[in-house]
Short mmCIF file of N, CA and C in Angstrom, two decimals:
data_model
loop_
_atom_site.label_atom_id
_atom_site.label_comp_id
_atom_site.label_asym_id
_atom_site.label_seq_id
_atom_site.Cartn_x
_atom_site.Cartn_y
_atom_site.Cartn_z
N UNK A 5 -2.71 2.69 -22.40
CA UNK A 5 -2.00 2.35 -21.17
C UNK A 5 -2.54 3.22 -20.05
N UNK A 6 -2.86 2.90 -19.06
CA UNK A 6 -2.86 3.62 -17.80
C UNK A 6 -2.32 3.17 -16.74
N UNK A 7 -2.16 4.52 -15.96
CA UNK A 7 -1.28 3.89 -14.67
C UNK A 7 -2.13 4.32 -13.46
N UNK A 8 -1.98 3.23 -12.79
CA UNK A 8 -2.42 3.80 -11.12
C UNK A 8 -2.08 3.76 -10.08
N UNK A 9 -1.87 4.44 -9.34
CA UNK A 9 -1.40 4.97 -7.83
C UNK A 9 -2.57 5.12 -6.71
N UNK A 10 -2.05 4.13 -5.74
CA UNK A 10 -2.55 3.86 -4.87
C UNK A 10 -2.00 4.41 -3.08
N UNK A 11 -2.51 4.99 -2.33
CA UNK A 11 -1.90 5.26 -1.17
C UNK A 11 -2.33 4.97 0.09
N UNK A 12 -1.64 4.07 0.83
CA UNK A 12 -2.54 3.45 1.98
C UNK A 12 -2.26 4.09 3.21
N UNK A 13 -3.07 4.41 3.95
CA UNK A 13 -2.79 4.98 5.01
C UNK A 13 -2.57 3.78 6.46
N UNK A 14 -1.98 3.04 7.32
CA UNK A 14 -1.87 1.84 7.96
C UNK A 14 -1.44 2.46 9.16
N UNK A 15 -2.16 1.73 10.18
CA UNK A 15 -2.19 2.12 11.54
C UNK A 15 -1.30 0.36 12.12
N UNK A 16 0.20 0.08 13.16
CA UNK A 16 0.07 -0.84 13.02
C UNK A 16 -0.05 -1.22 14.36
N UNK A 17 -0.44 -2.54 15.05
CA UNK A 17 -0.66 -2.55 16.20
C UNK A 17 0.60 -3.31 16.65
N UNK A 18 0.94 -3.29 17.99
CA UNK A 18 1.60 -3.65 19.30
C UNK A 18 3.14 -3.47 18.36
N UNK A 19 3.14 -2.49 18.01
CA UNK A 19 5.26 -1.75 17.72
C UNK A 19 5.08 -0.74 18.56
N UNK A 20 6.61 -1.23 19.11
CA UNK A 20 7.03 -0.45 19.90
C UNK A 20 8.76 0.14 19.44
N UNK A 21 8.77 -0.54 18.28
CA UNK A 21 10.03 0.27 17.60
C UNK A 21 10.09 0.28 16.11
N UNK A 22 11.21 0.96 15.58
CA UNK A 22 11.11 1.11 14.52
C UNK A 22 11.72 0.07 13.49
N UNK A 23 12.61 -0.93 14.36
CA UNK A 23 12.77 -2.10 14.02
C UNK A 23 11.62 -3.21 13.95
N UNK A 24 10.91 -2.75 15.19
CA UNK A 24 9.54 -3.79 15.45
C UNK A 24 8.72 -3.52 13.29
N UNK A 25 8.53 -1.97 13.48
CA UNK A 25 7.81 -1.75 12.32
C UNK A 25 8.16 -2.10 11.04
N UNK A 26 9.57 -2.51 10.76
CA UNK A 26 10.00 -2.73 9.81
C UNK A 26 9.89 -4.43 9.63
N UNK A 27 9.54 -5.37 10.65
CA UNK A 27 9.52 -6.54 10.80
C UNK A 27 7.63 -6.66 9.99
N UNK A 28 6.99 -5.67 10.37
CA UNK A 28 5.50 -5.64 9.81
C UNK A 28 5.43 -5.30 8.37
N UNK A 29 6.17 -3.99 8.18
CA UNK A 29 5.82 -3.84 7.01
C UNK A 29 6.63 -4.30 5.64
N UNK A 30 7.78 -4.60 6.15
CA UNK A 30 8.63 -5.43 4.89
C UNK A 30 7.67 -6.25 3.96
N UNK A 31 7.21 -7.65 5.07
CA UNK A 31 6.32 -8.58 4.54
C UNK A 31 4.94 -8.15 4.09
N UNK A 32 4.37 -6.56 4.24
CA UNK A 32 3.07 -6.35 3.29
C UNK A 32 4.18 -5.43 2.25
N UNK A 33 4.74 -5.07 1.88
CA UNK A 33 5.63 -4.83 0.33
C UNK A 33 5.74 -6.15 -0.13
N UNK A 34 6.38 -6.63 0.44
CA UNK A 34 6.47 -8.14 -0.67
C UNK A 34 5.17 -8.51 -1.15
N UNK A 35 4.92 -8.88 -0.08
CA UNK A 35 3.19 -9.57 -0.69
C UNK A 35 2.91 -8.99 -1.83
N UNK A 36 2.51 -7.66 -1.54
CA UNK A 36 1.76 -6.63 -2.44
C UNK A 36 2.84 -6.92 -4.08
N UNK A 37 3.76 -6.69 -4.06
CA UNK A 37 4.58 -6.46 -4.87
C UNK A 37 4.34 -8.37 -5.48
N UNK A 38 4.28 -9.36 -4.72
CA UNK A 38 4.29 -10.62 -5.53
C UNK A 38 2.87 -10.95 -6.53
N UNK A 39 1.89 -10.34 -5.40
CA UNK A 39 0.61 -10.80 -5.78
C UNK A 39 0.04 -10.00 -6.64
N UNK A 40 0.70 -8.74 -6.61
CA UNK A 40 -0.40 -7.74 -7.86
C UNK A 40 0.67 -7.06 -8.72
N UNK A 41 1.84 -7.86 -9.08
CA UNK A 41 3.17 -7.34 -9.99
C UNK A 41 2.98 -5.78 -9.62
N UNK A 42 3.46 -5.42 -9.08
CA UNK A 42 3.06 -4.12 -8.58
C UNK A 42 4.87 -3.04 -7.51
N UNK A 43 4.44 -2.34 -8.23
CA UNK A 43 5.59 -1.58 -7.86
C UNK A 43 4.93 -0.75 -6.57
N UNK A 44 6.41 -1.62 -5.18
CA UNK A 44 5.38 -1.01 -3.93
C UNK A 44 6.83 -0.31 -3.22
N UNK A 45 6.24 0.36 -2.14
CA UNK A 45 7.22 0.94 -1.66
C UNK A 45 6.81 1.85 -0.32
N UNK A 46 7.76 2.07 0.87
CA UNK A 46 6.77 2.64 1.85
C UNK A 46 7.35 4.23 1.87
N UNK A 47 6.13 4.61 1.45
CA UNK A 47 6.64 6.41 0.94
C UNK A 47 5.81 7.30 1.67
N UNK A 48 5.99 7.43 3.25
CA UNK A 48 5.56 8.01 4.18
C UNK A 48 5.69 7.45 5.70
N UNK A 49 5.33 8.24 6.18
CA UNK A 49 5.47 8.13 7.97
C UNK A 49 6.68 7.21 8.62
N UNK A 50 8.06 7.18 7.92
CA UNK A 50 9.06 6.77 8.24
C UNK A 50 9.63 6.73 9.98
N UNK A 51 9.57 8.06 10.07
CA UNK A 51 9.78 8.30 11.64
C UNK A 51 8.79 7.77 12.72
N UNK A 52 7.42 7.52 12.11
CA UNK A 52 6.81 6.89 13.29
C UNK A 52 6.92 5.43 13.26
N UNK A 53 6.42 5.10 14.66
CA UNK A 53 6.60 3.59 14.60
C UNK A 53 5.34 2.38 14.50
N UNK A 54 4.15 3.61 14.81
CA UNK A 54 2.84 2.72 14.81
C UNK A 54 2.06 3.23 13.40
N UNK A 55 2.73 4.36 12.57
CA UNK A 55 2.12 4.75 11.58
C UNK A 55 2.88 4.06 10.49
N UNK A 56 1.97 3.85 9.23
CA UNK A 56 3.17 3.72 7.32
C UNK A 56 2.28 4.36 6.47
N UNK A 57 2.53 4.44 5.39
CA UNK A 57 2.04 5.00 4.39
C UNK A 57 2.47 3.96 3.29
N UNK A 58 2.08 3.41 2.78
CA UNK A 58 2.76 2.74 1.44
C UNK A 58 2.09 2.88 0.19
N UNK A 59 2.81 3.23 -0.70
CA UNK A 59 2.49 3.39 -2.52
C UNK A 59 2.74 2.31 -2.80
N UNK A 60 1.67 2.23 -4.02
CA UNK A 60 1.72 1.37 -4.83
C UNK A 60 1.24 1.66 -6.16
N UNK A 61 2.00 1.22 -7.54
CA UNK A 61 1.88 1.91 -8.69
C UNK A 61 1.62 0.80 -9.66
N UNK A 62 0.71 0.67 -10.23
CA UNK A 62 0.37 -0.59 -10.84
C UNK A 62 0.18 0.44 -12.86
N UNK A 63 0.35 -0.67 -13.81
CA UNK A 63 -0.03 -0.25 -14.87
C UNK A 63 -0.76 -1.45 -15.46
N UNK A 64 -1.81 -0.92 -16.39
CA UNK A 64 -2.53 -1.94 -17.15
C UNK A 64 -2.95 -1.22 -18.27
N UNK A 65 -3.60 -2.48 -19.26
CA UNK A 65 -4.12 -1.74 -20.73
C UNK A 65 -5.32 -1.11 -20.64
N UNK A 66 -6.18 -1.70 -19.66
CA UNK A 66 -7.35 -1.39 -19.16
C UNK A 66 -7.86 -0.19 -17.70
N UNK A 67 -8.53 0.57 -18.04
CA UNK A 67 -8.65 1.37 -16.71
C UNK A 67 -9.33 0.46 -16.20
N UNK A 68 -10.12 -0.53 -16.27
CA UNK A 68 -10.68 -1.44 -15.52
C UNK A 68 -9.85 -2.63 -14.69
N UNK A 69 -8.52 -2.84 -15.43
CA UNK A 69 -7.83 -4.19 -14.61
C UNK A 69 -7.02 -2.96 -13.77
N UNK A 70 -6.55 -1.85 -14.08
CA UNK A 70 -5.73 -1.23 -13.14
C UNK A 70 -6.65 -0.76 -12.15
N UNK A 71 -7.72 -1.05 -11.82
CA UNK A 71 -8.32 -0.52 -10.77
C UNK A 71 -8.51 -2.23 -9.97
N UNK A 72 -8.92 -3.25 -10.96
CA UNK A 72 -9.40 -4.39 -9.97
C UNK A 72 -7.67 -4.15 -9.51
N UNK A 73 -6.73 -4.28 -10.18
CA UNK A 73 -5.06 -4.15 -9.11
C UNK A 73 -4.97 -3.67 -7.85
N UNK A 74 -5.50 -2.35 -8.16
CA UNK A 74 -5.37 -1.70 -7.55
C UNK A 74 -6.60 -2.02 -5.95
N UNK A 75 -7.79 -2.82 -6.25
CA UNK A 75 -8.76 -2.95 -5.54
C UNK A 75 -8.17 -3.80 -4.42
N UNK A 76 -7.57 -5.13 -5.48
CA UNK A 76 -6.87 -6.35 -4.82
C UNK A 76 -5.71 -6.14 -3.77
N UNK A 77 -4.69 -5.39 -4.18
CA UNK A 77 -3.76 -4.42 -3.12
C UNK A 77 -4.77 -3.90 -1.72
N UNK A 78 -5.47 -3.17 -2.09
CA UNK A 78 -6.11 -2.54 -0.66
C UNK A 78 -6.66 -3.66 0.09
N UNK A 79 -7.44 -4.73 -0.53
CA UNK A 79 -8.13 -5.62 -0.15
C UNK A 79 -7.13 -6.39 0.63
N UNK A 80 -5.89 -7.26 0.27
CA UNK A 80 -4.80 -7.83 0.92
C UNK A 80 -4.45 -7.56 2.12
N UNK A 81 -4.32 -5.82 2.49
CA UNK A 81 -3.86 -4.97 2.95
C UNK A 81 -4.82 -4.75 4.17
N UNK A 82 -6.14 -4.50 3.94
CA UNK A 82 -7.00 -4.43 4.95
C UNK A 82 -7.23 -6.08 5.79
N UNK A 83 -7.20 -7.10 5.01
CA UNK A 83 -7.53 -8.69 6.04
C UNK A 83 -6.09 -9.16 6.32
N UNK A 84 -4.79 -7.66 6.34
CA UNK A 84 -3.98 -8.44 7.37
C UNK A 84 -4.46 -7.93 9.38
N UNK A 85 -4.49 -8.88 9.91
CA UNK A 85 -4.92 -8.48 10.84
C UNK A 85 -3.68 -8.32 12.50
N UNK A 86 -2.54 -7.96 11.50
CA UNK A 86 -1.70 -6.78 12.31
C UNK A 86 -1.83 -5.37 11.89
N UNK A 87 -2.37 -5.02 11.05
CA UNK A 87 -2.31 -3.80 10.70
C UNK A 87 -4.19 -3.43 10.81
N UNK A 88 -4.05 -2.10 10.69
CA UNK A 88 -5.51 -1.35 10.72
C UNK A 88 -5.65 -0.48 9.12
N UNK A 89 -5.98 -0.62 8.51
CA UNK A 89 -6.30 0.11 7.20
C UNK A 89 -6.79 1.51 7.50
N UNK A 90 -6.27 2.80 7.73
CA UNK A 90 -7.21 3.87 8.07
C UNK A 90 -7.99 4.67 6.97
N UNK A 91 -7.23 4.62 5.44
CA UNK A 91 -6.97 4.80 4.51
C UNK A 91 -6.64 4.55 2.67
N UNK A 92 -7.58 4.94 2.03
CA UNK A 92 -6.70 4.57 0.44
C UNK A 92 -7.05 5.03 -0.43
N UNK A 93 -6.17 5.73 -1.09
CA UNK A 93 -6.51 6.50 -1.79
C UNK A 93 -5.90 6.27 -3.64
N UNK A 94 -7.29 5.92 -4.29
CA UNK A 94 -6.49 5.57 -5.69
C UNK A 94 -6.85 6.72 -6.63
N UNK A 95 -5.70 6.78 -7.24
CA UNK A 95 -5.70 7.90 -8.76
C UNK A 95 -5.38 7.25 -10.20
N UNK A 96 -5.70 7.14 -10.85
CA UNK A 96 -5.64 6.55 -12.33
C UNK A 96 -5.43 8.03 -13.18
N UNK A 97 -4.40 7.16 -14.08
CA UNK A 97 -3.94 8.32 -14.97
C UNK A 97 -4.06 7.83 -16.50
N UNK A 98 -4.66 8.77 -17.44
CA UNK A 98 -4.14 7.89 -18.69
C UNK A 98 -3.54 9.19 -19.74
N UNK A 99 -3.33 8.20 -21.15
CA UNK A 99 -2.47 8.90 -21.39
C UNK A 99 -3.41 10.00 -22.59
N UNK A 100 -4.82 10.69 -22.14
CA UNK A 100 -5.72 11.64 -22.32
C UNK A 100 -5.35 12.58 -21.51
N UNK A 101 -4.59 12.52 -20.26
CA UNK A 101 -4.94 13.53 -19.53
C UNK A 101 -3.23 15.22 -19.57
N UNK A 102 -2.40 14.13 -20.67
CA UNK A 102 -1.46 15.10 -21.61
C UNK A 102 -2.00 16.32 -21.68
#
């Protein structure tokens, strides 16, 4: 089994509140979370309104499918074209590293 964690860094364009931002980034959690069964969540830059951070934690049998997961997430993420991708950072864990 391995697991991987993913962290996006997202710049978003024309918010001007923090309601505005939550109208953007709701709908890339879902996505993410429909399209790559994927446990997502926005776990950073709360207080700003043009910045997010969002995790995403994917598991597979393969260090190879938890990375294409993990590839496919960033990929989604970068051709939305309200947001700016600045960032991503993936870590894979398995269960060797006990």
């Amino acid at each position: 089994m391995f697991v991987g964690a993913l962290t996006l860094d997202i710049l978003l364009a024309d918010v001007r509140s923090l309601k505005q931002k939550r109208s953007v980034v709701r709908p890339i959690v879902a996505e993410l979370q429909r399209a790559c069964s994927a446990s997502v969540a926005e776990t950073g830059d709360q207080d700003l309104y043009r910045r997010s951070e969002i995790g995403v934690a994917v598991v597979a049998a393969t260090a190879a499918h938890c990375s294409q997961l993990m590839d496919t997430c960033e990929r989604l993420v970068a051709e939305r074209p309200e947001v700016e991708l600045l960032s991503a950072r993936q870590r894979l864990f398995s269960p060797e590293e006990d």
